[in-house]
Short mmCIF file of C-alpha atoms and ligand atoms in Angstrom, two decimals:
data_model
loop_
_atom_site.label_atom_id
_atom_site.label_comp_id
_atom_site.label_asym_id
_atom_site.label_seq_id
_atom_site.Cartn_x
_atom_site.Cartn_y
_atom_site.Cartn_z
CA UNK S 1 -9.52 -37.72 14.80
CA UNK S 2 -11.51 -34.74 16.03
CA UNK S 3 -11.20 -31.65 13.87
CA UNK S 4 -12.54 -28.11 14.16
CA UNK S 5 -15.61 -27.76 11.94
CA UNK S 6 -17.36 -24.53 11.00
CA UNK S 7 -20.99 -25.11 11.97
CA UNK S 8 -22.33 -21.70 11.01
CA UNK S 9 -21.32 -18.37 9.52
CA UNK S 10 -22.67 -14.82 9.83
CA UNK S 11 -21.71 -11.32 8.83
CA UNK S 12 -22.75 -7.72 9.35
CA UNK S 13 -21.97 -4.68 7.24
CA UNK S 14 -22.74 -1.06 8.15
CA UNK S 15 -25.72 0.54 6.41
CA UNK S 16 -23.86 3.45 4.86
CA UNK S 17 -22.02 2.86 1.58
CA UNK S 18 -19.31 5.21 0.34
CA UNK S 19 -18.82 4.95 -3.43
CA UNK S 20 -15.84 5.97 -5.53
CA UNK S 21 -17.91 8.97 -6.67
CA UNK S 22 -18.22 9.97 -3.00
CA UNK S 23 -14.43 9.60 -2.62
CA UNK S 24 -13.93 11.93 -5.61
CA UNK S 25 -15.63 14.66 -3.56
CA UNK S 26 -13.34 14.05 -0.55
CA UNK S 27 -9.81 13.73 -2.01
CA UNK S 28 -8.10 14.21 -5.36
CA UNK S 29 -8.90 10.85 -6.95
CA UNK S 30 -11.15 9.30 -9.58
CA UNK S 31 -13.40 6.30 -9.94
CA UNK S 32 -11.18 5.23 -12.85
CA UNK S 33 -7.98 5.35 -10.71
CA UNK S 34 -9.48 3.48 -7.78
CA UNK S 35 -11.22 0.82 -9.88
CA UNK S 36 -8.27 0.13 -12.16
CA UNK S 37 -5.67 0.08 -9.32
CA UNK S 38 -7.69 -1.76 -6.68
CA UNK S 39 -10.98 -3.20 -8.02
CA UNK S 40 -12.84 -1.38 -5.22
CA UNK S 41 -16.09 0.45 -6.09
CA UNK S 42 -17.77 0.81 -2.70
CA UNK S 43 -16.96 0.45 0.96
CA UNK S 44 -19.23 0.46 4.03
CA UNK S 45 -18.64 3.02 6.77
CA UNK S 46 -19.89 2.58 10.33
CA UNK S 47 -22.36 5.07 11.79
CA UNK S 48 -24.29 5.40 15.05
CA UNK S 49 -24.96 2.01 16.69
CA UNK S 50 -22.32 0.38 14.50
CA UNK S 51 -19.27 0.28 16.77
CA UNK S 52 -16.86 -2.57 16.14
CA UNK S 53 -18.37 -4.75 18.91
CA UNK S 54 -21.92 -4.04 17.71
CA UNK S 55 -21.13 -5.21 14.17
CA UNK S 56 -19.32 -8.20 15.69
CA UNK S 57 -22.28 -9.08 17.90
CA UNK S 58 -24.75 -8.94 15.00
CA UNK S 59 -22.49 -11.17 12.88
CA UNK S 60 -22.20 -13.59 15.82
CA UNK S 61 -25.98 -13.71 16.34
CA UNK S 62 -26.44 -14.58 12.67
CA UNK S 63 -23.85 -17.37 12.91
CA UNK S 64 -25.41 -18.72 16.09
CA UNK S 65 -28.88 -18.67 14.48
CA UNK S 66 -27.62 -20.99 11.70
CA UNK S 67 -26.40 -23.53 14.24
CA UNK S 68 -29.14 -23.38 16.89
CA UNK S 69 -26.37 -23.09 19.51
CA UNK S 70 -27.28 -20.76 22.37
CA UNK S 71 -24.87 -18.03 23.53
CA UNK S 72 -24.56 -19.66 26.97
CA UNK S 73 -23.25 -22.85 25.30
CA UNK S 74 -20.18 -20.99 23.99
CA UNK S 75 -16.88 -21.76 25.76
CA UNK S 76 -14.66 -19.18 24.09
CA UNK S 77 -15.00 -15.97 22.08
CA UNK S 78 -12.01 -14.78 20.03
CA UNK S 79 -12.20 -11.50 18.15
CA UNK S 80 -9.53 -10.62 15.60
CA UNK S 81 -9.37 -6.85 15.30
CA UNK S 82 -7.05 -3.85 15.07
CA UNK S 83 -9.80 -1.27 15.55
CA UNK S 84 -11.44 -1.88 18.94
CA UNK S 85 -13.40 1.14 20.14
CA UNK S 86 -11.58 0.76 23.48
CA UNK S 87 -8.11 -0.58 24.26
CA UNK S 88 -9.47 -2.21 27.40
CA UNK S 89 -11.74 -4.15 27.74
CA UNK S 90 -11.38 -6.23 24.61
CA UNK S 91 -14.01 -6.26 21.89
CA UNK S 92 -14.49 -9.96 22.73
CA UNK S 93 -15.60 -9.03 26.27
CA UNK S 94 -18.14 -6.55 24.89
CA UNK S 95 -19.45 -9.25 22.52
CA UNK S 96 -19.63 -11.72 25.42
CA UNK S 97 -21.74 -9.28 27.42
CA UNK S 98 -23.99 -8.34 24.48
CA UNK S 99 -24.66 -11.98 23.61
CA UNK S 100 -25.10 -13.06 27.24
CA UNK S 101 -22.47 -15.76 26.67
CA UNK S 102 -21.93 -16.09 30.41
CA UNK S 103 -19.87 -19.32 30.21
CA UNK S 104 -17.36 -18.14 27.63
CA UNK S 105 -13.93 -16.70 28.27
CA UNK S 106 -13.06 -14.00 25.79
CA UNK S 107 -10.10 -12.17 24.29
CA UNK S 108 -8.95 -10.28 21.20
CA UNK S 109 -6.05 -11.10 18.94
CA UNK S 110 -4.09 -8.59 16.90
CA UNK S 111 -2.72 -9.85 13.61
CA UNK S 112 -4.17 -7.22 11.27
CA UNK S 113 -5.66 -8.65 8.06
CA UNK S 114 -4.37 -12.13 8.99
CA UNK S 115 -6.23 -12.02 12.33
CA UNK S 116 -9.21 -14.18 11.43
CA UNK S 117 -7.04 -16.94 9.95
CA UNK S 118 -4.79 -16.84 13.03
CA UNK S 119 -7.98 -17.03 15.16
CA UNK S 120 -9.42 -19.98 13.29
CA UNK S 121 -6.12 -21.82 13.66
CA UNK S 122 -6.19 -21.03 17.39
CA UNK S 123 -9.74 -22.41 17.67
CA UNK S 124 -8.65 -25.53 15.81
CA UNK S 125 -5.86 -26.07 18.34
CA UNK S 126 -8.22 -25.62 21.30
CA UNK S 127 -10.52 -28.24 19.75
CA UNK S 128 -7.61 -30.73 19.52
CA UNK S 129 -7.21 -30.50 23.30
CA UNK S 130 -10.85 -30.07 24.30
CA UNK S 131 -13.07 -31.49 21.52
CA UNK S 132 -16.28 -30.58 23.37
CA UNK S 133 -15.59 -26.84 23.13
CA UNK S 134 -17.84 -24.49 21.17
CA UNK S 135 -15.90 -21.46 19.96
CA UNK S 136 -17.01 -18.22 18.35
CA UNK S 137 -14.34 -16.70 16.09
CA UNK S 138 -14.97 -13.19 14.77
CA UNK S 139 -13.10 -10.79 12.52
CA UNK S 140 -14.41 -7.26 13.07
CA UNK S 141 -13.12 -3.86 12.01
CA UNK S 142 -14.13 -0.22 12.01
CA UNK S 143 -11.01 1.02 10.26
CA UNK S 144 -12.91 4.15 9.19
CA UNK S 145 -12.02 5.43 12.67
CA UNK S 146 -8.29 4.87 11.99
CA UNK S 147 -7.98 6.37 8.53
CA UNK S 148 -6.62 9.75 7.60
CA UNK S 149 -9.48 10.88 5.36
CA UNK S 150 -7.16 13.42 3.71
CA UNK S 151 -4.65 10.75 2.61
CA UNK S 152 -5.74 9.44 -0.80
CA UNK S 153 -3.06 6.72 -0.64
CA UNK S 154 -4.99 4.89 2.08
CA UNK S 155 -8.51 6.28 2.52
CA UNK S 156 -9.89 4.76 -0.69
CA UNK S 157 -8.81 1.23 0.26
CA UNK S 158 -10.54 0.32 3.51
CA UNK S 159 -14.04 -0.40 4.79
CA UNK S 160 -15.87 -1.54 7.93
CA UNK S 161 -17.63 -4.83 8.70
CA UNK S 162 -17.65 -8.04 10.71
CA UNK S 163 -17.86 -11.77 10.04
CA UNK S 164 -18.22 -14.65 12.47
CA UNK S 165 -18.04 -18.45 12.56
CA UNK S 166 -19.08 -21.02 15.15
CA UNK S 167 -16.49 -23.78 15.53
CA UNK S 168 -16.94 -27.17 17.21
CA UNK S 169 -15.31 -30.60 17.12
CA UNK S 170 -16.41 -33.39 14.73
CA UNK S 171 -15.08 -36.80 13.72
CA UNK S 172 -16.58 -37.12 10.25
CA UNK S 173 -13.61 -36.10 8.11
CA UNK S 174 -14.66 -32.44 7.89
CA UNK S 175 -12.78 -29.56 9.49
CA UNK S 176 -9.49 -27.71 9.60
CA UNK S 177 -6.65 -30.04 8.60
CA UNK S 178 -3.68 -27.77 8.02
CA UNK S 179 -2.28 -24.31 8.37
CA UNK S 180 0.84 -22.35 7.57
CA UNK S 181 1.05 -19.13 9.55
CA UNK S 182 3.92 -16.68 9.28
CA UNK S 183 5.13 -13.28 10.49
CA UNK S 184 8.04 -10.93 9.87
CA UNK S 185 8.19 -8.13 12.43
CA UNK S 186 11.30 -6.63 10.82
CA UNK S 187 9.03 -5.24 8.09
CA UNK S 188 6.58 -3.60 10.51
CA UNK S 189 6.95 -0.12 9.03
CA UNK S 190 5.60 -1.07 5.60
CA UNK S 191 2.09 -1.02 7.07
CA UNK S 192 1.37 0.37 10.52
CA UNK S 193 -0.98 2.38 12.70
CA UNK S 194 0.21 4.53 15.61
CA UNK S 195 -1.40 4.29 19.05
CA UNK S 196 -3.15 7.35 20.46
CA UNK S 197 -0.58 9.85 21.68
CA UNK S 198 1.05 8.73 24.91
CA UNK S 199 0.00 10.39 28.21
CA UNK S 200 3.55 9.81 29.46
CA UNK S 201 5.76 12.48 27.82
CA UNK S 202 8.80 10.21 28.22
CA UNK S 203 7.14 7.54 26.08
CA UNK S 204 5.83 9.83 23.35
CA UNK S 205 7.16 8.91 19.93
CA UNK S 206 8.98 11.78 18.31
CA UNK S 207 7.60 10.96 14.87
CA UNK S 208 3.97 10.51 15.99
CA UNK S 209 1.75 11.44 13.03
CA UNK S 210 -1.72 10.66 14.38
CA UNK S 211 -3.34 7.29 15.08
CA UNK S 212 -3.79 6.57 11.38
CA UNK S 213 -2.95 3.73 9.03
CA UNK S 214 0.29 4.39 7.11
CA UNK S 215 1.46 2.22 4.25
CA UNK S 216 4.11 1.70 1.61
CA UNK S 217 1.66 0.45 -1.02
CA UNK S 218 4.15 -0.75 -3.63
CA UNK S 219 6.23 -2.85 -1.21
CA UNK S 220 3.15 -4.24 0.49
CA UNK S 221 1.83 -5.30 -2.90
CA UNK S 222 4.99 -7.28 -3.73
CA UNK S 223 5.27 -8.88 -0.28
CA UNK S 224 1.56 -9.80 -0.29
CA UNK S 225 1.71 -11.69 -3.58
CA UNK S 226 5.01 -13.49 -2.88
CA UNK S 227 4.22 -14.35 0.75
CA UNK S 228 0.77 -15.75 0.09
CA UNK S 229 2.06 -17.77 -2.86
CA UNK S 230 4.87 -19.18 -0.71
CA UNK S 231 2.54 -20.03 2.18
CA UNK S 232 -0.06 -21.73 -0.01
CA UNK S 233 2.56 -23.70 -1.98
CA UNK S 234 4.22 -24.96 1.23
CA UNK S 235 0.89 -25.89 2.81
CA UNK S 236 -0.33 -27.82 -0.25
CA UNK S 237 2.99 -29.66 -0.52
CA UNK S 238 2.87 -30.55 3.18
CA UNK S 239 -0.54 -32.18 2.65
CA UNK S 240 0.31 -33.86 -0.64
CA UNK S 241 -2.20 -31.72 -2.51
CA UNK S 242 -2.02 -29.58 -5.63
CA UNK S 243 -3.93 -26.41 -6.45
CA UNK S 244 -6.26 -28.56 -8.59
CA UNK S 245 -7.51 -30.22 -5.39
CA UNK S 246 -8.85 -26.88 -4.10
CA UNK S 247 -12.59 -26.47 -4.66
CA UNK S 248 -12.72 -22.87 -3.44
CA UNK S 249 -10.05 -20.39 -2.43
CA UNK S 250 -11.19 -17.54 -0.16
CA UNK S 251 -8.38 -14.99 -0.07
CA UNK S 252 -8.12 -11.82 2.01
CA UNK S 253 -9.91 -9.15 -0.03
CA UNK S 254 -7.32 -6.38 -0.34
CA UNK S 255 -6.86 -5.51 -3.98
CA UNK S 256 -7.99 -7.18 -7.21
CA UNK S 257 -4.52 -6.90 -8.75
CA UNK S 258 -2.97 -8.70 -5.75
CA UNK S 259 -5.61 -11.42 -6.12
CA UNK S 260 -5.18 -11.76 -9.89
CA UNK S 261 -1.39 -11.94 -9.54
CA UNK S 262 -1.70 -14.58 -6.83
CA UNK S 263 -4.28 -16.55 -8.81
CA UNK S 264 -2.03 -16.61 -11.89
CA UNK S 265 1.06 -17.65 -9.92
CA UNK S 266 -0.85 -20.45 -8.19
CA UNK S 267 -2.60 -21.52 -11.40
CA UNK S 268 -6.13 -21.54 -9.99
CA UNK S 269 -9.00 -20.54 -12.30
CA UNK S 270 -11.09 -17.44 -11.55
CA UNK S 271 -14.27 -19.43 -10.92
CA UNK S 272 -12.62 -21.20 -7.96
CA UNK S 273 -11.65 -17.96 -6.19
CA UNK S 274 -14.24 -16.05 -4.17
CA UNK S 275 -14.08 -12.26 -4.60
CA UNK S 276 -16.44 -9.65 -3.13
CA UNK S 277 -13.89 -6.86 -2.80
CA UNK S 278 -15.62 -4.38 -5.12
CA UNK S 279 -18.49 -3.86 -2.68
CA UNK S 280 -16.69 -3.68 0.67
CA UNK S 281 -13.06 -2.69 0.05
CA UNK S 282 -10.44 -4.04 2.42
CA UNK S 283 -12.10 -4.87 5.76
CA UNK S 284 -8.86 -6.27 7.26
CA UNK S 285 -9.57 -9.09 9.75
CA UNK S 286 -13.24 -9.10 8.73
CA UNK S 287 -12.65 -9.73 5.04
CA UNK S 288 -12.28 -13.53 5.08
CA UNK S 289 -15.20 -14.29 7.46
CA UNK S 290 -17.49 -11.93 5.49
CA UNK S 291 -16.44 -13.66 2.26
CA UNK S 292 -16.83 -17.08 3.89
CA UNK S 293 -20.37 -16.20 4.98
CA UNK S 294 -21.32 -14.92 1.53
CA UNK S 295 -19.78 -17.93 -0.20
CA UNK S 296 -21.69 -20.22 2.17
CA UNK S 297 -25.00 -18.42 1.66
CA UNK S 298 -24.49 -18.48 -2.13
CA UNK S 299 -23.98 -22.26 -2.01
CA UNK S 300 -20.39 -22.04 -3.27
CA UNK S 301 -19.20 -24.82 -0.93
CA UNK S 302 -20.59 -28.36 -0.86
CA UNK S 303 -20.07 -30.78 2.00
CA UNK S 304 -16.64 -32.39 1.62
CA UNK S 305 -15.18 -29.58 -0.53
CA UNK S 306 -11.61 -28.52 0.21
CA UNK S 307 -11.51 -24.80 1.01
CA UNK S 308 -8.29 -22.77 1.12
CA UNK S 309 -8.03 -19.50 3.05
CA UNK S 310 -5.03 -17.24 2.49
CA UNK S 311 -4.21 -13.89 3.95
CA UNK S 312 -1.65 -11.13 4.38
CA UNK S 313 -1.48 -7.99 6.52
CA UNK S 314 0.43 -5.62 8.78
CA UNK S 315 3.02 -7.05 11.11
CA UNK S 316 3.86 -8.34 8.63
CA UNK S 317 1.60 -11.33 9.18
CA UNK S 318 0.39 -13.83 6.62
CA UNK S 319 -0.59 -17.44 6.12
CA UNK S 320 -2.98 -20.02 4.74
CA UNK S 321 -5.32 -22.63 6.12
CA UNK S 322 -6.99 -25.71 4.69
CA UNK S 323 -10.33 -27.11 5.72
CA UNK S 324 -12.74 -29.72 4.46
CA UNK S 325 -16.22 -28.16 4.42
N1 ACO Z 401 -6.17 8.48 -6.44
C1 ACO Z 401 -5.33 9.00 -7.36
N2 ACO Z 401 -3.99 8.91 -7.28
C2 ACO Z 401 -3.50 8.25 -6.22
C3 ACO Z 401 -4.31 7.69 -5.22
C4 ACO Z 401 -5.70 7.83 -5.35
N3 ACO Z 401 -6.56 7.35 -4.48
N4 ACO Z 401 -3.54 7.10 -4.31
C5 ACO Z 401 -2.27 7.26 -4.70
N5 ACO Z 401 -2.23 7.96 -5.84
C6 ACO Z 401 -1.08 8.39 -6.58
C7 ACO Z 401 0.17 8.46 -5.74
O1 ACO Z 401 0.23 9.68 -5.04
C8 ACO Z 401 1.25 8.32 -6.76
O2 ACO Z 401 1.43 9.56 -7.34
P1 ACO Z 401 2.90 10.10 -7.70
O3 ACO Z 401 3.45 9.11 -8.69
O4 ACO Z 401 2.66 11.46 -8.27
O5 ACO Z 401 3.64 10.10 -6.41
C9 ACO Z 401 0.61 7.41 -7.78
O6 ACO Z 401 -0.79 7.45 -7.58
C10 ACO Z 401 1.07 5.98 -7.66
O7 ACO Z 401 0.55 5.36 -8.78
P2 ACO Z 401 0.91 3.87 -9.13
O8 ACO Z 401 2.35 3.61 -8.93
O9 ACO Z 401 0.34 3.56 -10.48
O10 ACO Z 401 0.06 3.14 -8.02
P3 ACO Z 401 0.10 1.61 -7.77
O11 ACO Z 401 -0.16 0.89 -9.03
O12 ACO Z 401 1.30 1.23 -6.96
O13 ACO Z 401 -1.16 1.45 -6.85
C11 ACO Z 401 -1.83 0.98 -4.62
C12 ACO Z 401 -1.17 1.99 -5.56
C13 ACO Z 401 -3.25 0.75 -5.08
C14 ACO Z 401 -1.83 1.53 -3.22
C15 ACO Z 401 -1.02 -0.33 -4.69
O14 ACO Z 401 0.32 -0.10 -4.42
C16 ACO Z 401 -1.58 -1.37 -3.77
O15 ACO Z 401 -2.68 -1.83 -3.92
N6 ACO Z 401 -0.79 -1.83 -2.78
C17 ACO Z 401 -1.25 -2.77 -1.81
C18 ACO Z 401 -1.87 -1.99 -0.72
C19 ACO Z 401 -2.88 -2.74 0.07
O16 ACO Z 401 -3.65 -3.53 -0.41
N7 ACO Z 401 -2.90 -2.41 1.34
C20 ACO Z 401 -3.89 -2.90 2.19
C21 ACO Z 401 -3.33 -3.40 3.45
S1 ACO Z 401 -2.30 -4.81 3.20
C22 ACO Z 401 -3.29 -5.98 2.70
O17 ACO Z 401 -4.42 -6.03 3.09
C23 ACO Z 401 -2.76 -6.95 1.72
#
């Protein structure tokens, strides 16, 4: 049976790093507080020439270079993002134009930190129907443009970046073989970001507080751990696997305490969980594809390995996905 295989990965991080010492000069915080509560030491912040679509395009070029596939051979470009520099057109359309991927249709999906995993699942489903397709899936964020830099509760957590994968069909046992995607819109207000203020006075929200990320950190923490555990456990059971069958878990990089809690609940040893959070902070939809690219380039996955992705974000949205590398 044809499955969606990742043929190549790429990523792109902005040049400028913002350390915890830099954060100490911006808000009332400390390196000790941030490191002990989150595991984050640095984050990358976009500058000139590093708009969301520009980071996305560079990541895509790097992924294409690994595969030898030309931009005009792409059939579809999906970008998972919640921080497009324009509402219309989509970031995917900008990437399509920048790459010269003239034969690809293109659109964005919005599922916050879970966006890349949703996108990879989407690509996998396209491949089931049209196995000849070549699909570029990107997670790209410039959340630095959506953060209240005076709010210490959120500004220390996030960073910018992009990661990309090229997906195509194969019949050799590799590829995506399962997913468990979930959402609970009733809990939207635990983690949200307002739109720019409405031009239509009748549609203006009375409680508009600026187009910034707002979060109930404690509740998000609890939901993140429980939801990802539940999703992974259900997915493994569905495929008659146990956590011992997983060669590498690549979780959404949000917070080291969330990851350690999840790891302990699932019973997976540290050496089988990929973590690069300390350098980049939480890059939302970009975090898993950046981690996937780094894990790939570091040789952490051998052909045939079972890789588990798991994620959680605003929406609420969450889920997990299994693939044989
Ligand atoms: N520096 C210093 N103090 C801070 C900072 C900061 N940067 N941010 C918050 N505080 C203060 C708060 O104001 C609060 O003070 P108060 O008690 O006087 O009101 C206090 O620290 C809260 O401290 P704790 O309860 O010890 O903080 P906690 O252990 O809950 O950690 C954190 C807070 C890090 C936000 C945690 O709740 C968390 O990580 N939640 C998950 C959030 C997350 O990852 N969101 C990302 C999006 S969702 C996702 O990607 C999974």
